[in-house]
N, C-alpha and C. Protein backbone atom coordinates (compact mmCIF):
# COMPACT_ATOMS: atom_id res chain seq x y z
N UNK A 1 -0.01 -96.91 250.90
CA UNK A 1 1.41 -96.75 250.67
C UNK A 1 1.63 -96.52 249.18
N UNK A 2 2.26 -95.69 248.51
CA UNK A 2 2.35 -94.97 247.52
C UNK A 2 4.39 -94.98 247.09
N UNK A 3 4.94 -95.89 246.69
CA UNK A 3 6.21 -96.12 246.19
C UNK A 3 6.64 -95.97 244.75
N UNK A 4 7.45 -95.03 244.65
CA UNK A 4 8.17 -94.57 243.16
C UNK A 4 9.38 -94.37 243.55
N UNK A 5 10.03 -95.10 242.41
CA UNK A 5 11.50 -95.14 242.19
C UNK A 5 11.94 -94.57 240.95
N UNK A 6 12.88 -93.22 241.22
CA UNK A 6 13.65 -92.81 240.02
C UNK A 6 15.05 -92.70 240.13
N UNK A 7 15.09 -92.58 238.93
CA UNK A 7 16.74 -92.41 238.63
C UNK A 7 17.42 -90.66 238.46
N UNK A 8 18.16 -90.71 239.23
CA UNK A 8 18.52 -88.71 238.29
C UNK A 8 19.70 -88.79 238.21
N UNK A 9 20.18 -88.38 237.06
CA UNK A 9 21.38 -88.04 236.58
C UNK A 9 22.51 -89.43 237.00
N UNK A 10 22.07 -90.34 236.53
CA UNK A 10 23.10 -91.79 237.12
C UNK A 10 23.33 -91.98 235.43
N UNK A 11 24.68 -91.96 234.97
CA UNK A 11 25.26 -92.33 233.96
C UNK A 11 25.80 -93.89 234.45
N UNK A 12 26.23 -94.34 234.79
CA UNK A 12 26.91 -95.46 235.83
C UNK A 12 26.36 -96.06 236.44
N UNK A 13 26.42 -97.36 236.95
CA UNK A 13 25.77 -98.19 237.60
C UNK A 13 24.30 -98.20 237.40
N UNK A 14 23.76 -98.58 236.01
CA UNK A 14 22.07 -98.31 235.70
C UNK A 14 21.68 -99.59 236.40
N UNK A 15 22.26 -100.56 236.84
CA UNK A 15 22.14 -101.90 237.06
C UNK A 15 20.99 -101.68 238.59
N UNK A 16 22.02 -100.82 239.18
CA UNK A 16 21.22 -100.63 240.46
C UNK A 16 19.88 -100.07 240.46
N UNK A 17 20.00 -99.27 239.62
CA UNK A 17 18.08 -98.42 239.40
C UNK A 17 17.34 -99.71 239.66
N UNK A 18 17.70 -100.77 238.69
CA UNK A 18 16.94 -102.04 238.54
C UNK A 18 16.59 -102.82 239.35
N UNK A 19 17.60 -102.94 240.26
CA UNK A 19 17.67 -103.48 241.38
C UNK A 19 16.97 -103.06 242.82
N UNK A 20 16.74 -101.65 242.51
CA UNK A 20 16.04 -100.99 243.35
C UNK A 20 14.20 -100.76 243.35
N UNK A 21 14.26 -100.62 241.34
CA UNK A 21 12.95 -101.02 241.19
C UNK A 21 12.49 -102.49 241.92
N UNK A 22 12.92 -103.14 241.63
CA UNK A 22 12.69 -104.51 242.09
C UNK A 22 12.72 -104.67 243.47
N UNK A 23 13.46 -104.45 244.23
CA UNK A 23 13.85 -105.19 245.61
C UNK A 23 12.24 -103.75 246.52
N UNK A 24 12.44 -102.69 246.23
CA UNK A 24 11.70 -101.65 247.09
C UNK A 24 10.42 -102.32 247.54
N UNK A 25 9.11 -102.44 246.68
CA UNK A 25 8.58 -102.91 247.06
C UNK A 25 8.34 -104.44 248.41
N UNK A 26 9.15 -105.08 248.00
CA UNK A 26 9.27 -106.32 248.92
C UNK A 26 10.06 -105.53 250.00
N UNK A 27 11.21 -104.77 250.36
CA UNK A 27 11.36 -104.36 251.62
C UNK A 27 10.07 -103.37 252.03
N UNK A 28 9.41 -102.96 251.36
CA UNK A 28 8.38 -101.81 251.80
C UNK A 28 7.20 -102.94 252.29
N UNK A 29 7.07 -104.18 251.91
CA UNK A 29 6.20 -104.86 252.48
C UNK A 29 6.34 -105.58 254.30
N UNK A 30 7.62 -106.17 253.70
CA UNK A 30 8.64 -106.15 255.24
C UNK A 30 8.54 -104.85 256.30
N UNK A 31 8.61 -104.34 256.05
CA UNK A 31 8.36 -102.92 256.83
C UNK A 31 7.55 -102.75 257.61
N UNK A 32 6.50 -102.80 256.85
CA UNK A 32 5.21 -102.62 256.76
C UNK A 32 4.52 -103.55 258.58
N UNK A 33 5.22 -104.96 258.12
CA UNK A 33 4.68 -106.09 258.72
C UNK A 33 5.34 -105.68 260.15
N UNK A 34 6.47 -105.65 260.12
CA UNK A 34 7.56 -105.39 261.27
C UNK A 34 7.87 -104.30 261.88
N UNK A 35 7.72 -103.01 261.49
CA UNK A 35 8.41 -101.71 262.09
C UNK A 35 6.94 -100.84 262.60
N UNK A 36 7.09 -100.27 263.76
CA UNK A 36 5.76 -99.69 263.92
C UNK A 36 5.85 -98.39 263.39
N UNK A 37 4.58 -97.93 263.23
CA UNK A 37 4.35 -96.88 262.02
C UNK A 37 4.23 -97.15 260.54
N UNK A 38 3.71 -96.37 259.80
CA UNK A 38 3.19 -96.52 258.54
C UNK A 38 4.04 -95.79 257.76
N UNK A 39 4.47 -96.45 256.62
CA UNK A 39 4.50 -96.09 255.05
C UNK A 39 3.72 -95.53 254.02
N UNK A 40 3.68 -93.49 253.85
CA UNK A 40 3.21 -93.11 253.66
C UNK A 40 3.67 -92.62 252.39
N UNK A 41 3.61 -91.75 251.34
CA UNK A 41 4.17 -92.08 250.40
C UNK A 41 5.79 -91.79 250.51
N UNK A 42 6.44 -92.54 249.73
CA UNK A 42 8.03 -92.51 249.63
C UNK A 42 8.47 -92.45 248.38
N UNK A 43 9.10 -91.03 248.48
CA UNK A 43 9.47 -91.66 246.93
C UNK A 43 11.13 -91.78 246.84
N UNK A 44 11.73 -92.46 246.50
CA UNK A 44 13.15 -93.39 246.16
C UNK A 44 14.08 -92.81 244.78
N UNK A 45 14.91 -92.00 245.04
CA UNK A 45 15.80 -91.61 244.19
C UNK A 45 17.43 -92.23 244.00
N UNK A 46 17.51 -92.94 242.85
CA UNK A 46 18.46 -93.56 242.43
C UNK A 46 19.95 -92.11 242.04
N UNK A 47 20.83 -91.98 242.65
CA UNK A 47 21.56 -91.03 241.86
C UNK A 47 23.29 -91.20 242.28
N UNK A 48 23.52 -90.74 241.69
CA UNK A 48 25.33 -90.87 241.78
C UNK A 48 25.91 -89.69 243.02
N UNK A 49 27.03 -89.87 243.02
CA UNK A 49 27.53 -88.74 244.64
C UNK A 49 27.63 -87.29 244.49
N UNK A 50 27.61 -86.93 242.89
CA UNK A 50 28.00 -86.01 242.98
C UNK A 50 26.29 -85.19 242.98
N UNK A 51 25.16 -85.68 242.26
CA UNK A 51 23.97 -85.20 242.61
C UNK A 51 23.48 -85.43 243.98
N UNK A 52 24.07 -86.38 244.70
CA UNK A 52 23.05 -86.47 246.29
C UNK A 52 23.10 -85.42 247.23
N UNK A 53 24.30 -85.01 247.25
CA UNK A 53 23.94 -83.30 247.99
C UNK A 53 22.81 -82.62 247.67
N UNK A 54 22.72 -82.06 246.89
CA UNK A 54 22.15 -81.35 245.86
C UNK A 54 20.14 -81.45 246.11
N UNK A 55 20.21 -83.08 246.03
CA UNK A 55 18.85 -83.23 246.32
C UNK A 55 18.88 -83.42 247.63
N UNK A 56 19.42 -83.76 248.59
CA UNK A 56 18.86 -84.23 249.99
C UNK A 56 18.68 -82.61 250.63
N UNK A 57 19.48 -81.75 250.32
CA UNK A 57 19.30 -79.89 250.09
C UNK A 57 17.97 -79.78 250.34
N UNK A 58 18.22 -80.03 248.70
CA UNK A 58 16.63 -79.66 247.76
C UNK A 58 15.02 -80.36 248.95
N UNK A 59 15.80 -81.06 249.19
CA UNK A 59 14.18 -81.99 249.95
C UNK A 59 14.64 -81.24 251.61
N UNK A 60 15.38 -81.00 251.90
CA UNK A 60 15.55 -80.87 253.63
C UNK A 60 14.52 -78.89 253.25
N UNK A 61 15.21 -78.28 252.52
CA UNK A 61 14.48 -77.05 252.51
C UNK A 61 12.64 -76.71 251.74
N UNK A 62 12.28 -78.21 251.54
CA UNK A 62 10.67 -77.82 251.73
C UNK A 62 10.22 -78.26 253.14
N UNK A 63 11.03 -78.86 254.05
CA UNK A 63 10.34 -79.08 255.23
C UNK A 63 10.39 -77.28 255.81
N UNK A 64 11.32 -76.55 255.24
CA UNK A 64 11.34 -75.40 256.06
C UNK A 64 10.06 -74.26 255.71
N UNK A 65 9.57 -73.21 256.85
CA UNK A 65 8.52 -72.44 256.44
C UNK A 65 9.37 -71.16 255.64
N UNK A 66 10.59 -70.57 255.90
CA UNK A 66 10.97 -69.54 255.28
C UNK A 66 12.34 -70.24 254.52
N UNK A 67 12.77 -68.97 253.95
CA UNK A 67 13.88 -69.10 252.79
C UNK A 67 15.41 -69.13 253.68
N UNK A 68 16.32 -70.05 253.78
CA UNK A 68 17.29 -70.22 255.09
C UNK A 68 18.44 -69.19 254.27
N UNK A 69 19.13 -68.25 255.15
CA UNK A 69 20.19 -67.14 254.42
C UNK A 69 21.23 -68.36 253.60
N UNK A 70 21.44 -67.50 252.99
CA UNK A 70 22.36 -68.32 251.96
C UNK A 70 24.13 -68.99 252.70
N UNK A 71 24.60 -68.37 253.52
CA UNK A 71 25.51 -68.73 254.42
C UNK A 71 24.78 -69.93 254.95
N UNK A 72 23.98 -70.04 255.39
CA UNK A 72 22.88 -71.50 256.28
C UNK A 72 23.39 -72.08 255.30
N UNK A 73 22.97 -72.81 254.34
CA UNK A 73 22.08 -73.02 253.47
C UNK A 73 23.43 -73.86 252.48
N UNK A 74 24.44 -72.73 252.49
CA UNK A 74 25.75 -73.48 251.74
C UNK A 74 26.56 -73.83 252.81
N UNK A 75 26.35 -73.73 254.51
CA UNK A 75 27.61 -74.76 255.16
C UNK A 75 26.36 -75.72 254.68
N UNK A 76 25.62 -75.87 254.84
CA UNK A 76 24.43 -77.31 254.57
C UNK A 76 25.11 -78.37 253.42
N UNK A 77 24.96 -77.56 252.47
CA UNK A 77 25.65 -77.88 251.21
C UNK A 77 26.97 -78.64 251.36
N UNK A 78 27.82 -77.65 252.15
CA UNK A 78 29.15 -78.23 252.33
C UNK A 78 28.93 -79.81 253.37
N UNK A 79 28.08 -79.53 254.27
CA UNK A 79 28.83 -80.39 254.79
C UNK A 79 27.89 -81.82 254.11
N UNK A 80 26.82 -81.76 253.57
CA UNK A 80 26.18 -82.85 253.37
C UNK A 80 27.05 -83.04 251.66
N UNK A 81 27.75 -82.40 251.60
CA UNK A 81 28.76 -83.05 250.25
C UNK A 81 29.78 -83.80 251.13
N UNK A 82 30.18 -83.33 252.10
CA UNK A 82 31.26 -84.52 252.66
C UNK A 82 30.73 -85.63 253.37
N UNK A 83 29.42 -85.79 253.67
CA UNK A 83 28.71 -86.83 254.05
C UNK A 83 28.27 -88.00 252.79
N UNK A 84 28.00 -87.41 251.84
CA UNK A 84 27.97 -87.97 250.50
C UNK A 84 28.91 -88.84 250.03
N UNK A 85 30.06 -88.14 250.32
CA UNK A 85 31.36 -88.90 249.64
C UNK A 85 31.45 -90.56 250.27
N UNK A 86 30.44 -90.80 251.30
CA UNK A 86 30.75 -92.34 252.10
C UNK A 86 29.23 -92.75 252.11
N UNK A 87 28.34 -92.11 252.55
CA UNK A 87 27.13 -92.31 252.41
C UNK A 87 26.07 -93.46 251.57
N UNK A 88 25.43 -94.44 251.92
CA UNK A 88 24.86 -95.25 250.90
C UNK A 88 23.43 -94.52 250.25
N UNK A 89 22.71 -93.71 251.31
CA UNK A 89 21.36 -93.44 251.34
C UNK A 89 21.38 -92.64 252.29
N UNK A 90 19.90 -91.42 252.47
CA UNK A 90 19.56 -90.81 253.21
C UNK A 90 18.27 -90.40 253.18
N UNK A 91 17.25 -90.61 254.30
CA UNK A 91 15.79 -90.44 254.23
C UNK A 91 15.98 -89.22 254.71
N UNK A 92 14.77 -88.27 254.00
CA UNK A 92 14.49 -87.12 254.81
C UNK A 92 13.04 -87.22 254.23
N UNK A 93 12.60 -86.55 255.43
CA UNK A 93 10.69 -86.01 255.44
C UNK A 93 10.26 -85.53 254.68
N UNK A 94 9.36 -85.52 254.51
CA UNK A 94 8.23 -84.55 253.84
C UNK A 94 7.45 -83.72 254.41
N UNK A 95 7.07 -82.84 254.29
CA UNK A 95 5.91 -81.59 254.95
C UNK A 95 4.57 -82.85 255.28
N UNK A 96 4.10 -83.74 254.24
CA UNK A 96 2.58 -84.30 254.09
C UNK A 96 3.16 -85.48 254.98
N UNK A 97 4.24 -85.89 255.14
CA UNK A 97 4.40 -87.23 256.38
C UNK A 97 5.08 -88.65 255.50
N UNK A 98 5.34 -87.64 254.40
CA UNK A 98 6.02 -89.14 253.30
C UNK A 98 7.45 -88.63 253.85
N UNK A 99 8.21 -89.69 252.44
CA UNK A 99 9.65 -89.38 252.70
C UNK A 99 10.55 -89.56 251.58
N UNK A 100 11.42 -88.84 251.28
CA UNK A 100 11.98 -89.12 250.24
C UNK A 100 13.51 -89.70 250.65
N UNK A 101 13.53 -90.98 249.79
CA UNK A 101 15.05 -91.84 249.88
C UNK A 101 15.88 -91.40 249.14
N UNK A 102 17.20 -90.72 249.37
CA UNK A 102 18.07 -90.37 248.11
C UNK A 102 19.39 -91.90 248.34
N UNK A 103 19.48 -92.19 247.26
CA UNK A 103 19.92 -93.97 247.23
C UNK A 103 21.35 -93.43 245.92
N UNK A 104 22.63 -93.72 247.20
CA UNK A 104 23.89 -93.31 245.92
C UNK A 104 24.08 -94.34 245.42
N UNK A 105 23.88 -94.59 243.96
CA UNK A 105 24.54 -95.46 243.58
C UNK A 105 25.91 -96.31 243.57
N UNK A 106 26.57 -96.00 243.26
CA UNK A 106 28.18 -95.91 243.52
C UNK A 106 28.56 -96.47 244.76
N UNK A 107 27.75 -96.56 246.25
CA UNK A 107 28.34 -97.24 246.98
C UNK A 107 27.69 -98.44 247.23
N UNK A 108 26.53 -99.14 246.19
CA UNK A 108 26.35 -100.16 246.19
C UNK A 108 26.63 -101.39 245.43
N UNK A 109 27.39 -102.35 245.86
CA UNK A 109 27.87 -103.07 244.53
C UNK A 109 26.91 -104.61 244.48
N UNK A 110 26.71 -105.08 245.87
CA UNK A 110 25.60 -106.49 245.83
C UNK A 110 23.96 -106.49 245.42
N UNK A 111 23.55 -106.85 245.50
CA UNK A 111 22.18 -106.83 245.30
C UNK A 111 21.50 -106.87 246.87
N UNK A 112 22.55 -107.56 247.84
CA UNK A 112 22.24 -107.76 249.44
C UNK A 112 22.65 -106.24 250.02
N UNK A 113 23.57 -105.46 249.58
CA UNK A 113 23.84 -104.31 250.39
C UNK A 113 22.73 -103.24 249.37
N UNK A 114 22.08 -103.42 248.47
CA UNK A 114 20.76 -102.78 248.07
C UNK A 114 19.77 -102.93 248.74
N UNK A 115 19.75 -103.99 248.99
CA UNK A 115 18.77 -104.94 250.07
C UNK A 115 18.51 -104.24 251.26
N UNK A 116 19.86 -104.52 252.12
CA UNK A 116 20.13 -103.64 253.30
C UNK A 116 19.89 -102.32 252.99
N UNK A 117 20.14 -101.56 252.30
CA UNK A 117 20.08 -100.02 252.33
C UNK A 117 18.63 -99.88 251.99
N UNK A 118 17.65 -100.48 251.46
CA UNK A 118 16.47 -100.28 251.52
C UNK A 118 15.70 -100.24 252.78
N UNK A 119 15.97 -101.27 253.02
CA UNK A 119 15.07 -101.81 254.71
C UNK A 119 15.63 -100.57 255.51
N UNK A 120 16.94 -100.33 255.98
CA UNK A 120 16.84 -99.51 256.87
C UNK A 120 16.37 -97.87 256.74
N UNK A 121 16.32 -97.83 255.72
CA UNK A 121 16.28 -96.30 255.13
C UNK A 121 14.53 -96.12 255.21
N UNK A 122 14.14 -97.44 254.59
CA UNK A 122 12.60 -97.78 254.66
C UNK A 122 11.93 -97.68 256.07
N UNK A 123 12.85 -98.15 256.98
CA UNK A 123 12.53 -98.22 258.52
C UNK A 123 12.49 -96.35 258.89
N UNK A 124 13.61 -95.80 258.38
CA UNK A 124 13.52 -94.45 259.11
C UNK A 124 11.98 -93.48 258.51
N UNK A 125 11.66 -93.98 257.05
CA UNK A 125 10.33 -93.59 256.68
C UNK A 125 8.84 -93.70 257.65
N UNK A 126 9.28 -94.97 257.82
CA UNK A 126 7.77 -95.36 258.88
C UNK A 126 8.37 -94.86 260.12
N UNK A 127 9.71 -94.28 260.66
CA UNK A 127 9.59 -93.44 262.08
C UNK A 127 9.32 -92.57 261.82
N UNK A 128 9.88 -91.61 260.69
CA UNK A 128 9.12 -90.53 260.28
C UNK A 128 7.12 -89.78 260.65
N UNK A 129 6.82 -91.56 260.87
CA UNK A 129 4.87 -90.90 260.79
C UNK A 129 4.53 -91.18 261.93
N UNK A 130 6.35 -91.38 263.03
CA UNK A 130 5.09 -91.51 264.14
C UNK A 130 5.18 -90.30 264.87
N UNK A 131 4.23 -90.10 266.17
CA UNK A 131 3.92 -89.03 266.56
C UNK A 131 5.00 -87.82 267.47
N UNK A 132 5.26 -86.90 266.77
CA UNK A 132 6.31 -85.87 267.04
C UNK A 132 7.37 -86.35 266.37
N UNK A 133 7.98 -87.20 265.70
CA UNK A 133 8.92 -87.09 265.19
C UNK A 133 9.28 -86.27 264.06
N UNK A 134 8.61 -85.75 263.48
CA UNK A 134 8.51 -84.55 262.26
C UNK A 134 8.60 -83.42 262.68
N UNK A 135 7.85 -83.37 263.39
CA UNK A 135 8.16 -81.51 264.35
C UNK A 135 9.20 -81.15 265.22
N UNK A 136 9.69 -82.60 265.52
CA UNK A 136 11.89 -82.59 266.18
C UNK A 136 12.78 -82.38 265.26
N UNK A 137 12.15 -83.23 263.82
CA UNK A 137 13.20 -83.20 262.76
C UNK A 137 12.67 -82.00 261.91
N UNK A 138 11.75 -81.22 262.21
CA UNK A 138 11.59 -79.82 261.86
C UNK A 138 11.84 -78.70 262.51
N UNK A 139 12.15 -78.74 263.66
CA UNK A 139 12.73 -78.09 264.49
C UNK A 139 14.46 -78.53 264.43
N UNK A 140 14.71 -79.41 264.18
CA UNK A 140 16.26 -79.86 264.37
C UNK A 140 16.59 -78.93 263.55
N UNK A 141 15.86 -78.94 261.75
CA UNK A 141 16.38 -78.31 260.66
C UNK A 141 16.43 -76.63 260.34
N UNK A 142 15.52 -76.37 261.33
CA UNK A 142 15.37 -75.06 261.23
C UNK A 142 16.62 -74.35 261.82
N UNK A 143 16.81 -75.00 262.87
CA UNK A 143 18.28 -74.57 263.79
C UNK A 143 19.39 -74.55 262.92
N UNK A 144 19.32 -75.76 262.08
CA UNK A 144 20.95 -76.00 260.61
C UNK A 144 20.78 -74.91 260.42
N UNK A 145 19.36 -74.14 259.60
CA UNK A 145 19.46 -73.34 258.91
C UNK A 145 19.36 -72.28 259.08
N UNK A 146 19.51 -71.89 260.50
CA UNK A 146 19.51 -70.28 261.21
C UNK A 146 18.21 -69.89 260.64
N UNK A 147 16.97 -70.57 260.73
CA UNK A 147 15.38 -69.93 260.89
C UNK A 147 15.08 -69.72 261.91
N UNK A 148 15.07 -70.80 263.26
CA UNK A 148 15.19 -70.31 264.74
C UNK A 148 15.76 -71.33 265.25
N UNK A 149 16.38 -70.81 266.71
CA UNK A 149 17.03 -71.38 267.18
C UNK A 149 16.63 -72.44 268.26
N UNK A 150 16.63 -73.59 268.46
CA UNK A 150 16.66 -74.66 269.04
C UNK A 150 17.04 -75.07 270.69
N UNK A 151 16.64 -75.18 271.41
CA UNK A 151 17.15 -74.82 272.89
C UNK A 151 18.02 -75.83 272.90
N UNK A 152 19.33 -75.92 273.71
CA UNK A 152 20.15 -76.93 274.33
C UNK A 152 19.78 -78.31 274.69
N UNK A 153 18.24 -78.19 275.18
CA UNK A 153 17.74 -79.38 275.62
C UNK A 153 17.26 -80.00 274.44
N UNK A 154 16.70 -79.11 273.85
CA UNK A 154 16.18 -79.57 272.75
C UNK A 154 16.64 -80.61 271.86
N UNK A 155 17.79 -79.66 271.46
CA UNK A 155 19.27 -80.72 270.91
C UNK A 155 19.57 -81.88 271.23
N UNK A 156 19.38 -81.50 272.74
CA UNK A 156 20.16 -82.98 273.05
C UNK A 156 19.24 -84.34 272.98
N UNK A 157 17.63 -83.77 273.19
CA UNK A 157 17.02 -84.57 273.13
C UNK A 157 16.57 -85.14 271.46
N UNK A 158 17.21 -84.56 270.62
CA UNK A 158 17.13 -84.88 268.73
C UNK A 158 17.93 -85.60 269.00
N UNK A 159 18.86 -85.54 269.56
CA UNK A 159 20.12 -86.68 269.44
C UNK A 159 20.24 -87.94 269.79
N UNK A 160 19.27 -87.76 271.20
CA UNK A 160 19.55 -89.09 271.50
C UNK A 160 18.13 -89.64 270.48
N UNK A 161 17.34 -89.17 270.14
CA UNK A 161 15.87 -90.29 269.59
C UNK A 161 16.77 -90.63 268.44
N UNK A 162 17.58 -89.69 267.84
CA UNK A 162 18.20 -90.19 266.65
C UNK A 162 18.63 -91.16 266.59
N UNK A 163 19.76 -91.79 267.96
CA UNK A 163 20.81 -92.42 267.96
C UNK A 163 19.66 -93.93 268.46
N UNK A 164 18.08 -93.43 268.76
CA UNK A 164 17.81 -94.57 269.04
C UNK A 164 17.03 -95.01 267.94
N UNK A 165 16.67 -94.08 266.67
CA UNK A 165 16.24 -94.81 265.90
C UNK A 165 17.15 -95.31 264.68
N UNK A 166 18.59 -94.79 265.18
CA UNK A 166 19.63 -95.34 264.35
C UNK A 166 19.59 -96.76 264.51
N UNK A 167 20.00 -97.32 265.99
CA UNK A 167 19.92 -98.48 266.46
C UNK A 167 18.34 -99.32 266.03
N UNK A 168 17.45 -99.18 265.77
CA UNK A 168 15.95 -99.68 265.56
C UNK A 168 16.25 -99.98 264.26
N UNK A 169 17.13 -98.91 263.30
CA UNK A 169 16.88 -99.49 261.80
C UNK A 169 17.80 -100.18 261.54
N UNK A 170 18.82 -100.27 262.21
CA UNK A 170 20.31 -101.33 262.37
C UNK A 170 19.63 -102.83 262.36
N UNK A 171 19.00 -102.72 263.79
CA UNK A 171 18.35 -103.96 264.21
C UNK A 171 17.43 -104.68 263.02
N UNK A 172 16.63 -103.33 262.39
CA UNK A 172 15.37 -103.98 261.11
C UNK A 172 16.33 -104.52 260.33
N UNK A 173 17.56 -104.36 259.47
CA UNK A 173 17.82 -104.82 258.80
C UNK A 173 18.25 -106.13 258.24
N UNK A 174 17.77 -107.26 259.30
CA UNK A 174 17.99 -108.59 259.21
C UNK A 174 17.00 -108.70 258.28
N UNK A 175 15.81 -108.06 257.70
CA UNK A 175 14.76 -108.00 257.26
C UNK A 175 15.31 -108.25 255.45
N UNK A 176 16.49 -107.50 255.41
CA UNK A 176 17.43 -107.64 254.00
C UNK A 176 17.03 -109.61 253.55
N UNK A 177 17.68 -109.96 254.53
CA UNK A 177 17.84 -111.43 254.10
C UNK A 177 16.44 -112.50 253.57
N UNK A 178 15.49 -111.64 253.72
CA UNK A 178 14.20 -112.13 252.99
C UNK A 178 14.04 -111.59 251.87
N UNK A 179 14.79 -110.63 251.50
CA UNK A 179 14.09 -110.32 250.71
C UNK A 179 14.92 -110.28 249.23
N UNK A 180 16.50 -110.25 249.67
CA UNK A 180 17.65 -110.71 248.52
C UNK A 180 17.80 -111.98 248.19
């Protein structure tokens, strides 16, 4: 397991970088013990709302094999800026089976809701490596981005694993309270 935490472009709230250096590891150990699947490298980006679009973009289009038309590519933009505006965190994949955390500053004010937003975000990393879930959430993305299109069933079946590994990292997050 391979964990780095940075900061980009956070004028504001430096408190949290700190807090994140610190707390990551101990939820990445928790994880580890409790969630099935492995923690492969992750790397953890500290940043404010108005950069988290920008990078969760930036990281969703190396999972892709071609260049997504620029219409794709900016509703993407658009709509993961209005997801931003409420958003604490968002894991997305990696091509090699890691994952990168983009962590908004700004909507964390405790050291316990840092806590929480680690563990569960940490939890969607280790679903990330288990088997087929990368090639659904690479296939899901290709469809955003008009590379190819995705069958009906297909869809529906991204949706529901989603909604069940939404619920799995809900559940991990009692895991917070060990570790704040």
């Amino acid at each position: 397991m391979n964990l780095t935490v940075e900061v980009h472009q956070l004028f504001a709230r430096r408190d949290i970088g700190r807090q994140v250096k610190r707390l990551a590891p101990l939820a990445a150990r928790e994880i580890t013990y409790t969630v099935p699947g492995r923690l492969a490298e992750v790397r953890i980006v500290v940043t404010g709302p108005k950069a988290l679009p920008g990078l969760i973009v930036e990281a969703e289009t190396v999972l892709l094999d071609g260049e997504p038309s620029r219409s794709h590519a900016s509703r993407e933009l658009r709509e993961t800026r209005q997801l931003a505006r409420t958003a604490q965190a968002r894991a997305v994949p990696t091509p090699e089976g890691g994952a990168v955390i983009v962590v908004n500053a700004m909507e964390h004010r405790t050291t316990h809701e840092v806590a929480v937003t680690l563990v569960h975000e940490l939890t969607h990393a280790a679903q990330f490596t288990r088997r087929g879930v990368l090639e659904r959430i690479v296939r899901d993305r290709h469809d955003a981005y008009g590379l190819r299109r995705q069958r009906p069933r297909e869809a529906r079946e991204h949706l529901r694993q989603v909604e069940a590994e939404e619920r799995e990292a809900y559940e991990a997050e009692y895991l917070a309270d060990r570790i704040a």
